[in-house]
DNA sequence: TTCATATTGTACTATCTGTATAAAAATATA
DNA sequence: TATATTTTTATACAGATAGTACAATATGAA
């Protein structure tokens, strides 16, 4: 996506935050971002597609921040999870994502609808995986239900907490309360041994590639993080961190990551004169290689 | 509301169920219900107002059925509550109320938005009151939170249960599971003594008249129910049940119930030759009188 | 400079909500 | 029954909107 297109996405998002999706006309967007109608329809085939672009950039920002919270923290510590949720909520609010989501579910566009739904399922899966880390693999059976209920309780609590304490919202309190409830629900479910939704359902909903695979993502980002730190200390960041950021974007955000390019960039990175960095880069390469191999097995057409 | 207007509301609702609110044009409604544009705008000042009319009729049907479930059952028995929730869910689905609600929250009409929000708060209040009946007055402190969380869990469970078992939804199972969770949450909250939202908030949100007062509604409908039964046995229903239904509508659905009319109708009802019925009518009259008195104190301008 | 591509401006189609109004039909009133 | 009032119809119109079409223009690379 070129800079101009990005600019349009940004301006449109701002307008949507202020006036809502439906109430913002394409003409408004054209005026506000200073492009012509022709250009607009050259970039996006419709207003809905522009909205998808907005969601995609917001998602990737969200995921990035979410992973950053994890760095240097114990993922099994529930306090880390609390921080991640708080971050997610403030970002959601800032970008009015929830409002936009709701606005979308209404428009009779199956593409848009499916996109949002996938995003929500992915979010549930993320919580589910985090719960496994927090509560332990042995409680897996109940944790998908817990993730789903957690989302429900949280959403509803926020809604009415806002109503009760108009606007001056102390998110932390709501998250704390909600997390406390879920901790007890987990314990209670283990006793009563009830299950509503089979955990296998997740794989049916999201049969997609390992790209968002929890473990890979964690290792990958951790590796990038340590490398960035090394380069930062050595004041070599200018060139190398740029390359690292390219890899990050290509692997996580691109639909069809160009493996040959990533390989080449990694080769360039290896020229750094630093023992620890070289070892780390080697590990990163192994990780990425393994990831692409696995992905190719699943999608043989791309191999 | 005259019959023709009611017919339009019904036809429009049907169209909205099939095609959604936004995707149904006013012309569609005109064609489908066989009226002219002029008449439409004579009945409703806008498409949004028509939607409010649809919601109002659906609400009153919902409340009526909800109260009917209660008749002859123990309100403190949680199984009665389960039945009520099941009924509510099937009706919601049939009338696609949730979808329409969501569709509305998006349209930038403050009236519409407020109307829906009020409805949701009233629903929470109803659950809260039912929970008090079920779990006992002494747990009141936690029960508003529980009502809110119950709604959140239920909504999210339904959503993902539907996704997992596409379409062939066994609502009972979901309600059962959700109610079981809430029962434990109530017990757990009593131990941990945490509270998120003050129960006084409800009165701030809904300072409106006693019309929806839980206790009054219950007694009133029970009275009507027994009377209807008496008339039905005696085959005098034709005339008297019509009168009863008029009272029901005037008291529960009308914005400004005409007390003088209700009084007159009750006088007519008293002419029935049946000892038990007369006693019941007497009680009903006392009940309604007390209700209007209370209401007038709150709204002295109407007295 | 030349050529391909990106961008602009503008006119156009089609759809939609809501207004206006005169004529016709139904209903109330005397 | 005759007259007055209200309701309904039919139709034209105004003002927005999403998206299309296309010729003219600008930009940037070879």
mmCIF file of N, CA and C (backbone and C1' of nucleotides) in Angstrom, chain A residues 4 35-36 38-39 42-43, chain C residues 6-12:
data_model
loop_
_atom_site.group_PDB
_atom_site.id
_atom_site.type_symbol
_atom_site.label_atom_id
_atom_site.label_comp_id
_atom_site.label_asym_id
_atom_site.label_seq_id
_atom_site.Cartn_x
_atom_site.Cartn_y
_atom_site.Cartn_z
ATOM 1 N N UNK A 4 0.149 7.386 -0.288
ATOM 2 C CA UNK A 4 -1.066 8.165 -0.542
ATOM 3 C C UNK A 4 -2.303 7.377 -0.133
ATOM 4 N N UNK A 35 -8.249 14.005 -2.523
ATOM 5 C CA UNK A 35 -8.076 13.234 -3.752
ATOM 6 C C UNK A 35 -9.352 13.324 -4.574
ATOM 7 N N UNK A 36 -9.274 12.838 -5.780
ATOM 8 C CA UNK A 36 -10.449 12.889 -6.655
ATOM 9 C C UNK A 36 -11.194 11.561 -6.579
ATOM 10 N N UNK A 38 -11.988 9.639 -9.000
ATOM 11 C CA UNK A 38 -11.322 8.635 -9.824
ATOM 12 C C UNK A 38 -10.255 7.892 -9.046
ATOM 13 N N UNK A 39 -9.428 8.662 -8.342
ATOM 14 C CA UNK A 39 -8.363 8.035 -7.563
ATOM 15 C C UNK A 39 -8.931 7.118 -6.495
ATOM 16 N N UNK A 42 -9.913 4.062 -7.853
ATOM 17 C CA UNK A 42 -8.731 3.324 -8.295
ATOM 18 C C UNK A 42 -8.136 2.560 -7.101
ATOM 19 N N UNK A 43 -8.155 3.185 -5.941
ATOM 20 C CA UNK A 43 -7.624 2.549 -4.737
ATOM 21 C C UNK A 43 -8.559 1.465 -4.189
ATOM 22 P P DA C 6 -0.488 2.984 -12.225
ATOM 23 O "O5'" DA C 6 -0.696 4.485 -11.749
ATOM 24 C "C5'" DA C 6 0.435 5.266 -11.390
ATOM 25 C "C4'" DA C 6 -0.025 6.648 -10.966
ATOM 26 C "C3'" DA C 6 -1.266 6.661 -10.084
ATOM 27 O "O3'" DA C 6 -1.061 7.670 -9.104
ATOM 28 C "C1'" DA C 6 -1.704 7.881 -12.066
ATOM 29 P P DT C 7 -2.190 8.008 -8.039
ATOM 30 O "O5'" DT C 7 -2.966 9.171 -8.759
ATOM 31 C "C5'" DT C 7 -2.302 10.406 -8.967
ATOM 32 C "C4'" DT C 7 -3.237 11.367 -9.666
ATOM 33 C "C3'" DT C 7 -4.574 11.615 -8.955
ATOM 34 O "O3'" DT C 7 -4.547 12.935 -8.449
ATOM 35 C "C1'" DT C 7 -4.821 11.443 -11.313
ATOM 36 P P DT C 8 -5.761 13.506 -7.629
ATOM 37 O "O5'" DT C 8 -6.553 14.235 -8.781
ATOM 38 C "C5'" DT C 8 -5.889 15.224 -9.562
ATOM 39 C "C4'" DT C 8 -6.830 15.712 -10.652
ATOM 40 C "C3'" DT C 8 -8.199 16.161 -10.162
ATOM 41 O "O3'" DT C 8 -8.327 17.542 -10.399
ATOM 42 C "C1'" DT C 8 -8.367 14.802 -12.100
ATOM 43 P P DG C 9 -9.399 18.406 -9.598
ATOM 44 O "O5'" DG C 9 -10.502 18.561 -10.720
ATOM 45 C "C5'" DG C 9 -10.102 18.751 -12.064
ATOM 46 C "C4'" DG C 9 -11.294 18.586 -12.972
ATOM 47 C "C3'" DG C 9 -12.630 18.982 -12.332
ATOM 48 O "O3'" DG C 9 -13.262 19.891 -13.196
ATOM 49 C "C1'" DG C 9 -12.754 16.781 -13.250
ATOM 50 P P DT C 10 -14.615 20.621 -12.792
ATOM 51 O "O5'" DT C 10 -15.655 19.853 -13.711
ATOM 52 C "C5'" DT C 10 -15.228 19.349 -14.971
ATOM 53 C "C4'" DT C 10 -16.229 18.351 -15.480
ATOM 54 C "C3'" DT C 10 -17.655 18.557 -14.957
ATOM 55 O "O3'" DT C 10 -18.539 18.583 -16.034
ATOM 56 C "C1'" DT C 10 -17.031 16.305 -14.752
ATOM 57 P P DA C 11 -20.031 19.170 -15.831
ATOM 58 O "O5'" DA C 11 -20.820 18.269 -16.875
ATOM 59 C "C5'" DA C 11 -20.115 17.546 -17.874
ATOM 60 C "C4'" DA C 11 -20.671 16.134 -17.973
ATOM 61 C "C3'" DA C 11 -22.179 16.054 -17.702
ATOM 62 O "O3'" DA C 11 -22.785 15.308 -18.735
ATOM 63 C "C1'" DA C 11 -21.035 14.463 -16.410
ATOM 64 P P DC C 12 -24.375 15.190 -18.804
ATOM 65 O "O5'" DC C 12 -24.634 13.698 -18.303
ATOM 66 C "C5'" DC C 12 -23.897 12.623 -18.884
ATOM 67 C "C4'" DC C 12 -24.147 11.358 -18.085
ATOM 68 C "C3'" DC C 12 -25.598 11.180 -17.652
ATOM 69 O "O3'" DC C 12 -26.169 10.096 -18.376
ATOM 70 C "C1'" DC C 12 -24.053 10.664 -15.904
#
